[in-house]
Short mmCIF file of C-alpha atoms and ligand atoms in Angstrom, two decimals:
data_model
loop_
_atom_site.label_atom_id
_atom_site.label_comp_id
_atom_site.label_asym_id
_atom_site.label_seq_id
_atom_site.Cartn_x
_atom_site.Cartn_y
_atom_site.Cartn_z
CA MET A 739 -13.65 -3.22 20.57
CA SER A 740 -14.94 -2.05 17.25
CA HIS A 741 -13.52 -3.47 13.83
CA MET A 742 -13.29 -1.31 10.93
CA PHE A 743 -13.17 -3.43 7.74
CA ILE A 744 -12.06 -0.73 6.08
CA PRO A 745 -8.80 0.19 3.67
CA GLY A 746 -7.11 2.51 5.98
CA PRO A 747 -6.47 3.06 8.77
CA VAL A 748 -7.02 0.13 10.53
CA ASP A 749 -7.61 -1.03 14.21
CA VAL A 750 -4.24 -0.90 15.87
CA SER A 751 -3.76 -3.26 18.23
CA GLU A 752 -3.86 -2.36 22.46
CA GLU A 753 -0.24 -4.00 22.29
CA VAL A 754 0.77 -1.00 20.29
CA MET A 755 -0.99 1.27 21.18
CA GLN A 756 0.23 0.57 24.91
CA ALA A 757 3.85 0.79 22.93
CA MET A 758 2.31 4.41 21.82
CA THR A 759 2.50 6.32 25.16
CA GLN A 760 6.48 6.34 25.57
CA PRO A 761 7.80 9.58 26.51
CA MET A 762 9.31 11.50 23.77
CA ILE A 763 13.05 11.53 23.20
CA PRO A 764 15.04 14.02 21.04
CA HIS A 765 15.27 13.22 17.83
CA ARG A 766 18.83 13.78 17.97
CA SER A 767 19.87 11.39 20.40
CA LYS A 768 21.12 8.30 20.96
CA GLU A 769 18.80 6.65 21.89
CA PHE A 770 16.40 7.02 18.82
CA ASP A 771 19.28 6.28 16.71
CA GLU A 772 18.96 2.53 17.31
CA LEU A 773 15.12 3.04 17.35
CA PHE A 774 15.05 4.27 13.56
CA ARG A 775 17.87 1.98 12.77
CA ARG A 776 15.67 -1.21 14.57
CA THR A 777 12.89 -0.06 12.66
CA ALA A 778 14.47 0.70 9.09
CA GLU A 779 16.07 -2.89 9.71
CA GLY A 780 13.37 -4.54 10.15
CA MET A 781 11.43 -3.17 7.02
CA GLN A 782 13.81 -4.12 4.99
CA LYS A 783 12.54 -7.57 5.75
CA VAL A 784 9.30 -6.86 4.67
CA PHE A 785 9.83 -5.55 2.06
CA LEU A 786 12.24 -8.33 0.72
CA THR A 787 15.20 -6.28 0.25
CA GLN A 788 18.63 -5.04 0.70
CA ASN A 789 17.91 -1.58 -0.53
CA ARG A 790 17.94 1.82 1.96
CA VAL A 791 14.39 2.26 3.67
CA PHE A 792 13.24 5.66 4.08
CA GLN A 793 10.96 6.55 6.91
CA PRO A 794 9.78 9.67 6.53
CA PRO A 795 6.97 11.26 8.38
CA ALA A 796 4.11 11.04 4.99
CA SER A 797 0.87 9.45 4.35
CA GLY A 798 1.65 7.10 1.28
CA SER A 799 0.40 9.95 -1.14
CA GLY A 800 3.76 12.06 -0.53
CA MET A 801 5.51 9.22 -1.18
CA GLN A 802 3.74 8.62 -4.89
CA GLU A 803 4.99 12.50 -4.84
CA ALA A 804 9.04 11.91 -3.86
CA ALA A 805 9.20 9.05 -6.49
CA MET A 806 7.71 11.87 -9.35
CA ARG A 807 10.46 14.32 -8.04
CA ASN A 808 13.53 12.39 -7.66
CA LEU A 809 13.03 9.40 -10.23
CA VAL A 810 11.44 11.60 -13.51
CA ALA A 811 13.04 14.54 -14.90
CA GLN A 812 10.64 14.09 -17.80
CA ASP A 813 9.05 11.14 -19.11
CA VAL A 814 7.17 8.50 -16.95
CA LEU A 815 4.03 6.73 -17.62
CA VAL A 816 1.74 5.85 -15.20
CA LEU A 817 -0.10 2.43 -15.58
CA VAL A 818 -3.92 3.55 -14.54
CA ASN A 819 -6.63 1.05 -13.78
CA GLY A 820 -8.69 2.57 -10.30
CA ALA A 821 -8.80 5.56 -8.77
CA PHE A 822 -5.22 5.36 -6.42
CA ALA A 823 -3.22 5.22 -9.78
CA ASP A 824 -5.37 7.99 -11.38
CA ARG A 825 -3.61 10.06 -8.08
CA TRP A 826 -0.48 9.01 -9.06
CA TYR A 827 -0.92 10.42 -12.73
CA LYS A 828 -2.39 13.50 -11.07
CA VAL A 829 0.44 13.43 -8.68
CA GLY A 830 2.84 13.46 -12.00
CA VAL A 831 0.93 16.30 -13.68
CA ALA A 832 1.21 18.49 -10.93
CA ASN A 833 4.84 18.02 -10.47
CA GLY A 834 5.44 19.41 -14.39
CA LYS A 835 6.43 16.16 -15.47
CA SER A 836 4.93 14.59 -18.99
CA VAL A 837 3.27 11.79 -17.56
CA ASP A 838 1.74 9.15 -20.31
CA ARG A 839 -1.68 7.01 -18.67
CA LEU A 840 -1.72 3.49 -19.96
CA ASP A 841 -5.18 2.71 -19.05
CA VAL A 842 -7.57 -0.61 -18.77
CA PRO A 843 -11.35 -0.86 -17.46
CA TRP A 844 -11.60 -0.02 -13.36
CA GLY A 845 -11.75 -4.05 -12.12
CA GLU A 846 -9.08 -4.76 -15.16
CA ALA A 847 -5.22 -5.50 -14.56
CA HIS A 848 -2.75 -4.44 -16.44
CA THR A 849 -1.20 -7.43 -19.01
CA PRO A 850 2.87 -7.60 -20.22
CA GLU A 851 1.75 -7.98 -23.91
CA MET A 852 0.16 -3.83 -23.30
CA LEU A 853 3.11 -2.27 -21.40
CA ARG A 854 5.85 -4.65 -24.12
CA ALA A 855 3.37 -2.47 -26.54
CA ALA A 856 3.72 0.47 -24.83
CA LEU A 857 7.11 0.70 -24.40
CA LYS A 858 8.43 -0.03 -27.77
CA ALA A 859 5.96 2.57 -28.50
CA LYS A 860 8.59 5.54 -26.36
CA HIS A 861 10.99 5.57 -24.05
CA TYR A 862 10.57 6.25 -20.42
CA GLU A 863 12.69 7.01 -17.64
CA ALA A 864 10.00 5.60 -15.15
CA VAL A 865 7.30 3.21 -14.93
CA ALA A 866 4.35 3.76 -11.91
CA ILE A 867 2.39 0.74 -10.86
CA VAL A 868 -0.18 0.62 -8.38
CA HIS A 869 0.24 -3.34 -7.10
CA ASN A 870 -2.86 -3.12 -5.39
CA GLU A 871 -5.90 -0.59 -6.43
CA THR A 872 -7.14 -0.70 -3.42
CA SER A 873 -10.95 1.35 -5.12
CA THR A 874 -11.42 -2.05 -7.88
CA GLY A 875 -10.13 -4.63 -5.11
CA VAL A 876 -7.84 -5.63 -8.05
CA GLU A 877 -4.27 -6.93 -7.67
CA ASN A 878 -1.80 -6.17 -10.69
CA PRO A 879 0.75 -8.51 -11.63
CA VAL A 880 3.55 -6.53 -10.67
CA LYS A 881 6.41 -9.71 -11.15
CA GLU A 882 5.23 -10.20 -14.97
CA LEU A 883 5.04 -6.44 -15.56
CA ALA A 884 8.31 -5.58 -14.72
CA ALA A 885 10.09 -8.61 -15.92
CA VAL A 886 8.35 -6.84 -19.34
CA VAL A 887 10.02 -3.62 -18.45
CA HIS A 888 13.68 -4.97 -18.09
CA GLU A 889 13.30 -6.96 -21.10
CA ILE A 890 12.51 -4.19 -23.70
CA SER A 891 13.17 -0.87 -21.64
CA PRO A 892 15.91 -2.06 -19.23
CA ASP A 893 17.10 1.57 -18.09
CA THR A 894 13.34 2.72 -17.01
CA LEU A 895 12.74 2.95 -13.59
CA ILE A 896 9.92 0.60 -11.58
CA MET A 897 8.29 2.41 -9.04
CA VAL A 898 5.23 0.41 -6.70
CA ASP A 899 2.48 1.23 -5.02
CA ALA A 900 2.01 -1.08 -2.21
CA VAL A 901 0.23 1.18 0.50
CA SER A 902 -2.02 -1.49 0.77
CA SER A 903 -0.06 -4.89 0.49
CA LEU A 904 2.54 -4.74 2.10
CA GLY A 905 3.33 -6.45 5.08
CA GLY A 906 0.25 -8.19 3.63
CA VAL A 907 0.96 -9.50 0.73
CA LYS A 908 4.39 -10.88 -0.43
CA ILE A 909 6.05 -8.38 -2.56
CA GLU A 910 9.97 -8.95 -4.05
CA THR A 911 11.62 -5.90 -4.06
CA ASP A 912 15.10 -7.04 -4.86
CA ALA A 913 14.20 -10.57 -6.98
CA TRP A 914 11.62 -8.30 -8.76
CA GLY A 915 14.35 -5.25 -9.45
CA LEU A 916 11.53 -3.00 -8.38
CA ASP A 917 13.63 0.35 -7.63
CA PHE A 918 10.63 2.65 -5.66
CA VAL A 919 8.16 0.88 -3.37
CA LEU A 920 6.22 2.65 -1.19
CA THR A 921 3.71 1.93 1.75
CA SER A 922 2.16 3.79 4.74
CA SER A 923 1.26 2.69 8.17
CA GLN A 924 -2.35 2.59 8.04
CA LYS A 925 -3.11 -0.64 5.87
CA CYS A 926 -1.37 -3.71 5.73
CA LEU A 927 1.19 -2.33 8.70
CA ALA A 928 -1.59 -1.40 11.26
CA LEU A 929 -0.75 1.34 12.77
CA PRO A 930 -1.72 5.18 12.90
CA PRO A 931 -1.75 7.07 9.83
CA GLY A 932 1.10 9.58 9.23
CA MET A 933 4.04 7.46 8.35
CA SER A 934 4.89 6.70 4.64
CA PHE A 935 7.78 3.49 3.75
CA ALA A 936 10.19 4.12 0.57
CA ALA A 937 12.56 1.25 -0.69
CA VAL A 938 15.32 2.75 -2.88
CA SER A 939 17.39 1.04 -4.87
CA GLU A 940 21.27 1.93 -6.22
CA ARG A 941 19.86 3.17 -9.40
CA ALA A 942 17.64 4.88 -8.31
CA MET A 943 19.76 6.86 -6.63
CA ALA A 944 21.98 8.14 -9.04
CA LYS A 945 18.64 8.65 -11.34
CA ALA A 946 17.80 11.15 -8.74
CA GLU A 947 21.75 13.01 -8.76
CA THR A 948 20.48 14.01 -12.13
CA VAL A 949 16.74 15.07 -11.75
CA PRO A 950 16.67 18.95 -11.14
CA ASN A 951 13.98 20.34 -8.71
CA ARG A 952 13.52 17.15 -6.81
CA GLY A 953 12.39 20.11 -3.95
CA TRP A 954 13.35 20.19 0.34
CA TYR A 955 11.34 17.83 2.36
CA PHE A 956 11.16 14.65 -0.31
CA ASP A 957 14.53 15.14 -1.32
CA LEU A 958 15.71 11.69 -1.49
CA LEU A 959 20.03 12.80 -1.27
CA LEU A 960 19.33 14.76 1.57
CA LEU A 961 17.11 12.63 3.36
CA GLU A 962 19.62 9.67 2.87
CA LYS A 963 22.33 12.26 3.89
CA HIS A 964 19.89 11.93 7.12
CA ARG A 965 19.21 8.30 7.07
CA ILE A 966 23.05 7.45 7.09
CA LYS A 967 22.90 8.25 10.60
CA ASP A 968 19.65 7.31 11.09
CA SER A 969 17.86 10.20 11.34
CA THR A 970 15.60 12.19 8.90
CA PRO A 971 16.08 16.13 8.12
CA MET A 972 12.32 17.16 9.34
CA THR A 973 11.23 15.37 12.96
CA PRO A 974 10.42 11.76 12.41
CA THR A 975 6.96 10.71 13.78
CA MET A 976 8.51 10.03 17.24
CA GLN A 977 5.18 8.11 18.03
CA ILE A 978 4.13 5.70 14.89
CA ILE A 979 7.91 4.94 14.98
CA TYR A 980 7.81 3.35 18.87
CA GLY A 981 4.56 1.97 17.63
CA LEU A 982 6.25 -0.32 14.42
CA ASP A 983 8.98 -1.12 16.60
CA LYS A 984 6.54 -3.03 18.59
CA GLN A 985 4.32 -4.27 15.80
CA LEU A 986 7.34 -5.15 13.44
CA GLU A 987 8.26 -7.74 16.84
CA ARG A 988 4.90 -9.34 16.48
CA ILE A 989 4.83 -9.46 12.78
CA PHE A 990 7.74 -11.56 13.02
CA ALA A 991 6.30 -13.71 15.55
CA GLU A 992 3.73 -14.29 13.75
CA GLY A 993 6.20 -14.45 10.25
CA LEU A 994 5.91 -13.64 6.95
CA GLU A 995 5.14 -16.45 5.57
CA ASN A 996 1.69 -16.74 8.00
CA ARG A 997 0.72 -12.93 7.94
CA TRP A 998 0.92 -13.11 4.10
CA ALA A 999 -1.36 -16.91 4.27
CA ARG A 1000 -3.59 -14.92 6.21
CA HIS A 1001 -4.74 -12.68 4.49
CA THR A 1002 -5.09 -13.83 1.31
CA ALA A 1003 -7.24 -16.96 3.27
CA MET A 1004 -9.24 -13.84 4.78
CA ALA A 1005 -9.78 -12.03 0.97
CA GLN A 1006 -10.78 -15.44 -0.85
CA ARG A 1007 -13.23 -16.57 2.42
CA VAL A 1008 -14.69 -13.22 2.02
CA GLN A 1009 -14.75 -13.24 -1.63
CA SER A 1010 -15.82 -16.86 -2.17
CA TRP A 1011 -19.00 -16.15 1.12
CA MET A 1012 -20.17 -13.21 -1.73
CA LEU A 1013 -19.93 -15.33 -4.68
CA ALA A 1014 -22.02 -17.72 -2.49
CA HIS A 1015 -24.80 -14.63 -1.53
CA ASP A 1016 -24.76 -14.10 -5.33
CA MET A 1017 -22.21 -11.45 -4.97
CA PRO A 1018 -19.49 -11.42 -7.34
CA ALA A 1019 -16.19 -9.38 -6.68
CA LEU A 1020 -15.39 -6.58 -9.51
CA ALA A 1021 -12.08 -8.26 -10.12
CA LYS A 1022 -12.01 -11.79 -12.65
CA SER A 1023 -10.47 -14.19 -10.20
CA GLU A 1024 -6.90 -14.20 -10.94
CA TYR A 1025 -6.42 -10.82 -10.80
CA CYS A 1026 -8.80 -10.63 -7.06
CA SER A 1027 -6.33 -8.75 -3.57
CA LYS A 1028 -5.75 -10.38 -1.26
CA THR A 1029 -6.09 -6.93 1.09
CA VAL A 1030 -9.26 -5.54 -0.14
CA SER A 1031 -12.27 -6.83 -1.57
CA THR A 1032 -15.14 -5.19 -3.73
CA ILE A 1033 -17.84 -6.68 -4.25
CA GLN A 1034 -20.67 -5.71 -7.26
CA ASN A 1035 -23.70 -4.81 -4.76
CA THR A 1036 -25.38 -7.34 -7.52
CA ARG A 1037 -28.41 -6.81 -5.05
CA GLU A 1038 -29.14 -3.31 -4.48
CA ILE A 1039 -28.15 -3.49 -0.61
CA ASP A 1040 -28.51 -0.45 1.25
CA ILE A 1041 -24.59 0.71 2.03
CA SER A 1042 -25.41 3.13 4.68
CA GLY A 1043 -28.77 0.89 6.00
CA LEU A 1044 -25.81 -2.05 6.00
CA ASN A 1045 -23.38 0.04 8.26
CA LYS A 1046 -25.50 1.18 10.40
CA PHE A 1047 -26.41 -2.30 11.11
CA LEU A 1048 -23.66 -3.91 11.52
CA LEU A 1049 -21.72 -0.58 14.06
CA THR A 1050 -24.61 -2.11 16.19
CA LYS A 1051 -21.85 -4.70 16.12
CA GLY A 1052 -18.99 -2.82 16.18
CA MET A 1053 -17.88 -3.08 12.83
CA ARG A 1054 -18.47 -1.46 9.46
CA ILE A 1055 -17.56 -1.90 5.75
CA ALA A 1056 -16.21 1.23 3.04
CA ASN A 1057 -18.76 2.16 0.27
CA GLY A 1058 -17.13 1.84 -3.47
CA TYR A 1059 -14.72 4.60 -4.49
CA GLY A 1060 -15.68 7.10 -6.15
CA ASP A 1061 -17.92 6.40 -9.00
CA LEU A 1062 -18.53 2.99 -8.04
CA LYS A 1063 -20.46 3.93 -4.84
CA ASN A 1064 -23.50 1.89 -3.96
CA LYS A 1065 -22.53 -0.20 -7.40
CA THR A 1066 -19.81 -1.79 -5.09
CA PHE A 1067 -18.54 -1.83 -1.90
CA ARG A 1068 -15.18 -2.64 0.09
CA ILE A 1069 -14.40 -4.82 2.88
CA ALA A 1070 -10.80 -4.74 3.40
CA THR A 1071 -9.05 -7.38 5.27
CA MET A 1072 -5.47 -5.99 6.55
CA GLY A 1073 -3.10 -6.12 9.69
CA ASP A 1074 -4.38 -7.96 12.28
CA THR A 1075 -7.81 -8.90 11.16
CA THR A 1076 -8.44 -12.45 12.40
CA MET A 1077 -10.58 -15.38 10.57
CA ASP A 1078 -12.45 -15.03 13.89
CA ASP A 1079 -13.54 -10.94 12.96
CA VAL A 1080 -14.05 -12.22 9.14
CA ASN A 1081 -17.04 -15.01 10.25
CA GLN A 1082 -18.16 -12.19 12.66
CA LEU A 1083 -19.03 -10.06 9.75
CA LEU A 1084 -20.06 -12.60 7.18
CA ASP A 1085 -22.63 -13.48 9.80
CA ALA A 1086 -23.91 -10.06 10.25
CA PHE A 1087 -24.02 -9.30 7.31
CA GLU A 1088 -26.32 -12.72 6.84
CA GLU A 1089 -28.59 -11.45 9.40
CA TYR A 1090 -28.81 -8.29 7.52
CA LEU A 1091 -29.82 -10.34 4.12
CA LYS A 1092 -32.50 -11.58 6.36
CA ILE A 1093 -33.92 -8.45 7.99
CA ALA A 1094 -33.08 -5.51 5.27
C1 PLP B 781 -4.75 4.72 0.18
C2 PLP B 781 -4.12 4.31 -0.45
C3 PLP B 781 -3.03 5.72 -1.37
C4 PLP B 781 -3.42 7.16 -0.37
O1 PLP B 781 -2.35 6.64 0.79
P1 PLP B 781 -2.28 8.17 1.68
O2 PLP B 781 -2.30 7.18 2.96
O3 PLP B 781 -4.06 7.75 2.37
O4 PLP B 781 -1.74 8.59 1.56
C5 PLP B 781 -2.34 5.41 -2.15
N1 PLP B 781 -2.04 3.84 -2.88
C6 PLP B 781 -2.86 3.26 -2.23
C7 PLP B 781 -2.97 2.03 -3.17
C8 PLP B 781 -3.78 3.23 -1.55
O5 PLP B 781 -4.60 2.23 -1.51
#
């Protein structure tokens, strides 16, 4: 049994792997429609929304592109505080949008005040926010940021990347008034990569009708036409949907509240252990991610040496991302990982610190 403490793809349980061995069925069939409807309804519960949930074949980045192509004709603001927010910015530019960025240094979160000032200076059709920046281990305060958008610029749509948090952290899509919340299968949902999800509001769908050049693959209006018939325009990721159906059963058996609490407890355990070993998280404690800990490599640990050692015990962690490589390392505690797994990792880490 391997334990991957990397921020996706994460380990997939034996039970879910088994579920994915079921035979293929036609995706234009009653059996498939029922399965597809059941997973869409299950995902609405995970997203805490009454909004429609799309389940197309794509990774999370595909849904970043879908948001840009469908919700923005021209002006969009991206809140950038790490690599995945920077990717969303690039996606907007690559799709010909007029994209402004609101940057904060990596390791920091955006404050409601800075967003307020940006929205007062210029009108945007949409604001893009990464909820959990997987490069820096920062959780952006989406609830507070969304409240500012609603107050200052009520017609501005709110797009949220929750790829590395949905299913592990409580995100209140409806209560916070989020118009487009996206995620993918291989992080907190603990499924194989290849499937994406987006919870999309009524007003976002209405906006899409006015936006030209939405393309074909991620056209929300086309996806909606098929969704109401419990399918997708293209061939869906049938195997992952089998896995998702089983995984949703397991998620509701654990209980969403318990699942969120488990994620928080595991991240806090990692962060406090590291701090006790003079290795603080990059983020300030109030913004520390609940799913991935980006730890400052103050002891100048040889990360690849550490990983070689961990691999002898069937475990691995992740190096820092981009410019943060070797300056930080990352420990993801996502999906079905347990506190026992975390303790085993920390024991091995301790052992390595003694011999390295
Ligand atoms: C992993 C990740 C992505 C990219 O998702 P893919 O499924 O790999 O395309 C985007 N945003 C965040 C915050 C991520 O952690």
